[in-house]
């Protein structure tokens, strides 16, 4: 397999910067999630790694091999697209076998490898020489696309929002399947998604992008628990911002709904952490709990708490110290998306 080293990578679209001075490593045999809002440069980065786009500045290395100017077909890379990109006029077998035929693999070997990969992605091998992709469900078509990419035994697997067209239940199930398959092959994988939950649950490594630059790169728990920039803190988790003036400094507190608490008046409030007067404005019944909208210093903040509090109930917003992320206010203007 391969470590992927990306050095000073920059790509322009005319005068517009697509990606700007990217310096990251995608570790060997691991799944790296590349996340960020629409237009942040994550697909541009992926397609540049694939060789579909040529960078204006910088280099891409697969281990010691400089592939910056190597054509896509000579990089030993496979890509899974958002729209599957399966040929509707070919059988499932021929879709998966296509890359092997280009490699001049013998037909007995092709037969064996197609059956083997279908088994590994848990697809029925019956009638695959007769059935077309459109006869399968969306989740099954995504497995066919994954099988087609893996059967050629690439060094690098690139995935561009492969689950975004599927319903929520299928997405959750396929996240587990893709991760299982990726780990079983030990293949270096870059996985583009705008879904932070998908990234946190699947990735060994996360790259957060914004406006063509990398905001932070780290393991999922570090990205979530120790964001280095205001944008990274805002992007990972359902976040709210509170502007606070302390010691003549304008600060921004980033508060995540899952870590915040509402404490009604009369209930003890811890002396450490963030503590602000709050009033319940609205509530959404969620079954086992309610999602309450609080008015905190004129800012609306959602907090999950037990069912039973009434509208207009006064109390406090409390966030334990370890979950309080503080940034200088001037960083706020630099963040988009």
Coordinates of C-alpha atoms in Angstrom, one line a residue:
X1 CA 0.0 0.0 0.0
X2 CA 1.1 3.6 0.1
X3 CA 1.5 6.7 2.3
X4 CA 0.3 9.7 0.3
X5 CA 2.4 12.8 0.8
X6 CA 0.9 16.1 -0.4
X7 CA 3.3 19.0 -0.5
X8 CA 2.4 22.7 -1.2
X9 CA -0.5 21.6 -3.4
X10 CA -2.3 24.5 -5.2
X11 CA -4.8 24.4 -7.9
X12 CA -6.4 27.5 -9.7
X13 CA -9.5 27.8 -11.7
X14 CA -8.6 30.9 -13.7
X15 CA -8.0 33.5 -11.0
X16 CA -9.9 31.6 -8.4
X17 CA -8.0 29.3 -5.9
X18 CA -9.5 25.8 -5.7
X19 CA -7.0 24.5 -3.1
X20 CA -4.2 26.6 -1.6
X21 CA -0.8 25.3 -0.3
X22 CA -2.1 21.9 1.0
X23 CA 0.5 20.0 3.1
X24 CA -0.9 16.8 4.5
X25 CA -0.1 13.0 4.8
X26 CA -2.7 10.3 4.2
X27 CA -1.4 7.4 6.2
X28 CA -0.7 4.0 4.7
X29 CA -3.6 1.5 5.1
X30 CA -5.9 4.0 6.9
X31 CA -9.1 5.7 6.0
X32 CA -8.7 9.5 5.9
X33 CA -12.0 11.5 5.8
X34 CA -11.8 14.9 4.0
X35 CA -14.6 17.1 5.3
X36 CA -15.8 20.6 4.9
X37 CA -18.7 22.7 3.4
X38 CA -19.7 22.8 -0.2
X39 CA -17.1 24.6 -2.3
X40 CA -14.3 24.2 0.2
X41 CA -12.0 22.3 -2.2
X42 CA -12.3 18.7 -0.9
X43 CA -13.4 17.2 -4.3
X44 CA -10.7 19.3 -6.1
X45 CA -8.1 17.8 -3.7
X46 CA -9.5 14.2 -4.3
X47 CA -9.4 14.6 -8.1
X48 CA -5.9 16.0 -8.0
X49 CA -4.8 13.0 -6.0
X50 CA -6.4 10.8 -8.7
X51 CA -4.7 12.6 -11.5
X52 CA -7.8 14.0 -13.1
X53 CA -6.6 17.6 -12.3
X54 CA -3.1 18.7 -12.6
X55 CA -1.9 21.0 -9.8
X56 CA -0.4 24.5 -10.6
X57 CA 2.0 24.2 -7.7
X58 CA 3.2 21.4 -5.5
X59 CA 3.8 17.6 -5.6
X60 CA 2.0 14.4 -4.8
X61 CA 4.0 11.3 -3.7
X62 CA 2.8 7.7 -3.2
X63 CA 5.6 6.7 -0.8
X64 CA 8.8 7.7 -2.6
X65 CA 7.2 7.9 -6.1
X66 CA 6.4 11.4 -7.4
X67 CA 3.1 10.9 -9.2
X68 CA 2.4 14.6 -9.8
X69 CA 2.6 14.4 -13.6
X70 CA 1.7 10.7 -13.9
X71 CA -1.6 9.9 -15.8
X72 CA -4.5 8.6 -13.7
X73 CA -4.4 5.1 -15.3
X74 CA -0.7 4.7 -14.2
X75 CA -1.2 5.7 -10.6
X76 CA -2.9 2.4 -9.5
X77 CA -5.8 4.4 -8.0
X78 CA -9.5 3.5 -8.0
X79 CA -12.3 6.0 -7.5
X80 CA -15.9 5.5 -6.3
X81 CA -18.2 8.3 -7.4
X82 CA -21.3 9.8 -5.8
X83 CA -23.4 8.7 -8.8
X84 CA -21.8 5.2 -8.9
X85 CA -20.9 5.6 -12.6
X86 CA -22.0 2.1 -13.5
X87 CA -22.6 1.2 -17.1
X88 CA -26.3 0.5 -17.5
X89 CA -25.8 -1.6 -20.7
X90 CA -23.3 -4.0 -19.1
X91 CA -24.1 -6.8 -16.7
X92 CA -22.9 -6.5 -13.1
X93 CA -20.2 -9.0 -13.9
X94 CA -18.9 -7.0 -16.8
X95 CA -19.0 -3.8 -14.8
X96 CA -16.8 -5.3 -12.2
X97 CA -14.6 -7.1 -14.7
X98 CA -14.0 -4.1 -16.9
X99 CA -10.7 -3.0 -15.3
X100 CA -9.4 -6.5 -15.2
X101 CA -10.0 -6.9 -18.9
X102 CA -8.0 -3.7 -19.6
X103 CA -5.2 -5.3 -17.6
X104 CA -5.2 -8.3 -19.9
X105 CA -6.0 -10.7 -17.0
X106 CA -7.0 -14.2 -18.1
X107 CA -10.7 -15.0 -18.1
X108 CA -10.4 -17.8 -15.5
X109 CA -8.6 -15.3 -13.2
X110 CA -11.2 -12.6 -13.9
X111 CA -14.0 -15.1 -12.9
X112 CA -12.3 -16.0 -9.7
X113 CA -11.6 -12.4 -8.7
X114 CA -15.1 -11.1 -9.5
X115 CA -16.7 -13.9 -7.5
X116 CA -14.3 -13.3 -4.6
X117 CA -14.9 -9.5 -4.5
X118 CA -18.7 -9.9 -4.7
X119 CA -18.4 -12.3 -1.7
X120 CA -16.3 -9.8 0.3
X121 CA -18.8 -6.9 -0.3
X122 CA -21.6 -9.4 0.6
X123 CA -23.5 -9.4 -2.8
X124 CA -25.2 -12.5 -4.2
X125 CA -23.1 -13.9 -7.1
X126 CA -26.1 -15.5 -8.8
X127 CA -27.1 -14.2 -12.2
X128 CA -24.5 -11.4 -12.1
X129 CA -23.7 -12.2 -15.7
X130 CA -27.3 -11.5 -16.7
X131 CA -28.5 -8.8 -14.3
X132 CA -27.9 -5.1 -15.0
X133 CA -27.0 -2.6 -12.2
X134 CA -30.4 -0.9 -12.3
X135 CA -32.0 -4.1 -11.2
X136 CA -30.4 -3.6 -7.8
X137 CA -31.2 -1.2 -4.9
X138 CA -29.2 1.9 -4.4
X139 CA -27.2 0.3 -1.6
X140 CA -26.4 -2.7 -3.7
X141 CA -25.3 -0.5 -6.6
X142 CA -22.9 1.2 -4.3
X143 CA -21.5 -2.1 -3.3
X144 CA -21.1 -3.0 -7.0
X145 CA -19.2 0.3 -7.6
X146 CA -17.0 -0.5 -4.6
X147 CA -16.4 -4.0 -5.9
X148 CA -15.4 -2.7 -9.3
X149 CA -12.9 -0.3 -7.6
X150 CA -11.4 -3.0 -5.3
X151 CA -11.2 -5.9 -7.8
X152 CA -8.2 -4.3 -9.6
X153 CA -6.3 -4.2 -6.3
X154 CA -5.4 -0.5 -6.3
X155 CA -2.8 1.0 -4.0
X156 CA -5.1 3.9 -3.2
X157 CA -8.9 4.1 -3.0
X158 CA -10.6 7.4 -3.4
X159 CA -14.3 7.9 -2.5
X160 CA -16.3 11.1 -3.4
X161 CA -19.4 11.3 -1.1
X162 CA -20.4 7.7 -2.0
X163 CA -23.3 7.5 0.3
X164 CA -25.0 10.9 -0.1
X165 CA -27.7 9.5 -2.4
X166 CA -28.9 6.8 0.0
X167 CA -31.5 7.0 2.7
X168 CA -30.4 7.3 6.3
X169 CA -30.7 3.7 7.4
X170 CA -28.8 2.4 4.3
X171 CA -26.1 5.0 4.9
X172 CA -25.5 3.9 8.5
X173 CA -25.3 0.2 7.5
X174 CA -23.0 0.9 4.5
X175 CA -20.6 3.0 6.6
X176 CA -19.9 -0.1 8.7
X177 CA -19.5 -2.2 5.5
X178 CA -17.2 0.2 3.8
X179 CA -15.0 0.5 6.9
X180 CA -15.0 -3.3 7.3
X181 CA -13.9 -3.8 3.7
X182 CA -11.3 -1.1 3.8
X183 CA -9.7 -2.5 7.0
X184 CA -9.8 -6.1 5.5
X185 CA -7.9 -4.9 2.4
X186 CA -5.7 -2.5 4.4
X187 CA -6.0 -0.1 1.6
X188 CA -5.0 3.6 1.8
X189 CA -8.3 5.5 1.4
X190 CA -9.4 9.1 1.0
X191 CA -13.1 9.6 1.7
X192 CA -14.7 12.9 0.9
X193 CA -17.9 13.8 2.8
X194 CA -19.7 16.8 4.1
X195 CA -21.3 14.6 6.8
X196 CA -19.4 15.1 10.1
X197 CA -21.0 12.1 11.7
X198 CA -19.9 9.9 8.8
X199 CA -16.4 11.2 9.1
X200 CA -16.2 10.7 12.9
X201 CA -17.6 7.2 12.8
X202 CA -15.5 5.9 9.9
X203 CA -12.2 7.6 9.8
X204 CA -8.9 6.9 11.3
X205 CA -7.8 10.4 10.3
X206 CA -9.7 13.6 9.5
X207 CA -8.8 16.6 7.3
X208 CA -11.0 19.7 7.8
X209 CA -11.0 22.0 4.8
X210 CA -12.4 25.6 4.4
X211 CA -12.0 28.0 1.5
X212 CA -9.4 25.8 -0.2
X213 CA -7.1 25.4 2.9
X214 CA -6.7 22.8 5.6
X215 CA -8.0 24.1 9.0
X216 CA -6.9 21.0 11.0
X217 CA -5.8 17.4 10.5
X218 CA -5.9 14.8 13.3
X219 CA -7.6 11.7 14.7
X220 CA -11.4 12.0 15.1
X221 CA -11.3 12.3 18.9
X222 CA -8.7 15.0 18.7
X223 CA -10.6 16.9 16.0
X224 CA -13.8 16.8 18.1
X225 CA -12.3 17.4 21.6
X226 CA -9.4 19.8 20.7
X227 CA -10.4 21.9 17.7
X228 CA -7.5 24.2 16.8
X229 CA -9.5 26.9 14.9
X230 CA -12.9 28.5 15.3
X231 CA -14.0 27.0 12.0
X232 CA -13.0 23.5 13.1
X233 CA -14.9 23.9 16.4
X234 CA -18.0 25.2 14.5
X235 CA -18.0 22.5 11.9
X236 CA -17.7 19.4 14.1
X237 CA -20.9 19.0 16.1
X238 CA -24.1 21.0 16.4
X239 CA -22.5 24.3 17.5
X240 CA -23.5 27.7 18.7
X241 CA -21.5 30.8 19.3
X242 CA -21.5 33.2 22.3
X243 CA -19.6 36.4 22.1
X244 CA -18.1 37.3 25.5
X245 CA -15.9 40.2 26.6
X246 CA -13.3 39.3 29.2
X247 CA -10.3 41.3 30.4
X248 CA -10.9 43.8 27.5
X249 CA -10.7 41.0 25.0
X250 CA -13.5 40.0 22.6
X251 CA -13.9 36.2 22.8
X252 CA -16.1 33.6 21.1
X253 CA -17.3 30.6 23.0
X254 CA -18.2 27.6 20.9
X255 CA -20.9 25.5 22.6
X256 CA -22.1 22.1 21.3
X257 CA -25.7 21.2 22.1
X258 CA -24.8 17.6 23.2
X259 CA -22.4 18.9 25.9
X260 CA -24.5 21.8 27.2
X261 CA -27.0 21.5 30.0
X262 CA -30.1 23.5 31.2
X263 CA -30.3 23.9 34.9
X264 CA -33.6 25.5 36.2
X265 CA -33.3 28.2 38.9
X266 CA -33.0 26.7 42.3
X267 CA -30.7 23.9 41.1
X268 CA -27.1 24.1 42.0
X269 CA -24.8 25.4 39.3
X270 CA -21.1 24.2 39.3
X271 CA -18.6 27.0 39.8
X272 CA -16.3 25.9 37.0
X273 CA -17.2 25.9 33.3
X274 CA -19.5 28.2 31.4
X275 CA -22.5 29.5 33.2
X276 CA -25.0 32.0 31.8
X277 CA -28.6 33.0 32.6
X278 CA -31.0 31.3 30.2
X279 CA -34.7 31.1 29.5
X280 CA -36.6 28.3 27.6
X281 CA -38.2 29.9 24.5
X282 CA -39.4 26.8 22.6
X283 CA -39.2 23.0 22.8
X284 CA -39.2 20.1 20.4
X285 CA -40.4 16.7 21.7
X286 CA -37.9 14.0 20.7
X287 CA -39.4 11.0 22.6
X288 CA -37.0 10.2 25.4
X289 CA -35.9 13.8 25.7
X290 CA -36.8 17.4 24.6
X291 CA -34.7 19.7 22.5
X292 CA -35.1 23.1 24.2
X293 CA -34.3 26.4 22.5
X294 CA -32.8 28.7 25.1
X295 CA -32.4 32.5 25.0
X296 CA -28.9 33.2 26.3
X297 CA -27.8 36.8 26.1
X298 CA -30.0 37.2 23.1
X299 CA -28.6 34.2 21.3
X300 CA -30.7 31.1 20.6
X301 CA -29.0 27.9 21.8
X302 CA -30.4 24.4 21.6
X303 CA -29.9 22.0 24.5
X304 CA -31.2 18.4 25.0
X305 CA -32.7 17.9 28.5
X306 CA -35.4 15.8 30.2
X307 CA -39.0 16.1 29.1
X308 CA -41.1 18.2 31.4
X309 CA -39.7 21.8 31.4
X310 CA -42.2 24.5 30.4
X311 CA -41.7 27.4 28.1
X312 CA -40.5 30.6 29.7
X313 CA -38.8 28.6 32.5
X314 CA -35.8 30.5 33.7
X315 CA -32.5 29.0 34.7
X316 CA -28.9 28.6 33.5
X317 CA -27.0 27.4 30.5
X318 CA -24.1 25.3 31.9
X319 CA -21.2 23.7 29.9
X320 CA -18.5 21.8 31.8
X321 CA -15.0 23.3 31.5
X322 CA -13.6 20.5 29.3
X323 CA -16.3 21.2 26.6
X324 CA -15.8 25.0 26.5
X325 CA -13.9 26.0 23.3
X326 CA -12.7 29.6 23.4
X327 CA -11.4 31.6 20.4
X328 CA -10.6 35.3 19.7
X329 CA -13.5 37.0 18.0
X330 CA -11.3 38.2 15.1
X331 CA -11.1 34.6 13.9
X332 CA -14.9 34.6 13.3
X333 CA -14.7 36.7 10.1
X334 CA -12.2 34.2 8.6
X335 CA -14.7 31.4 8.7
X336 CA -17.3 30.6 6.0
X337 CA -19.6 27.7 5.2

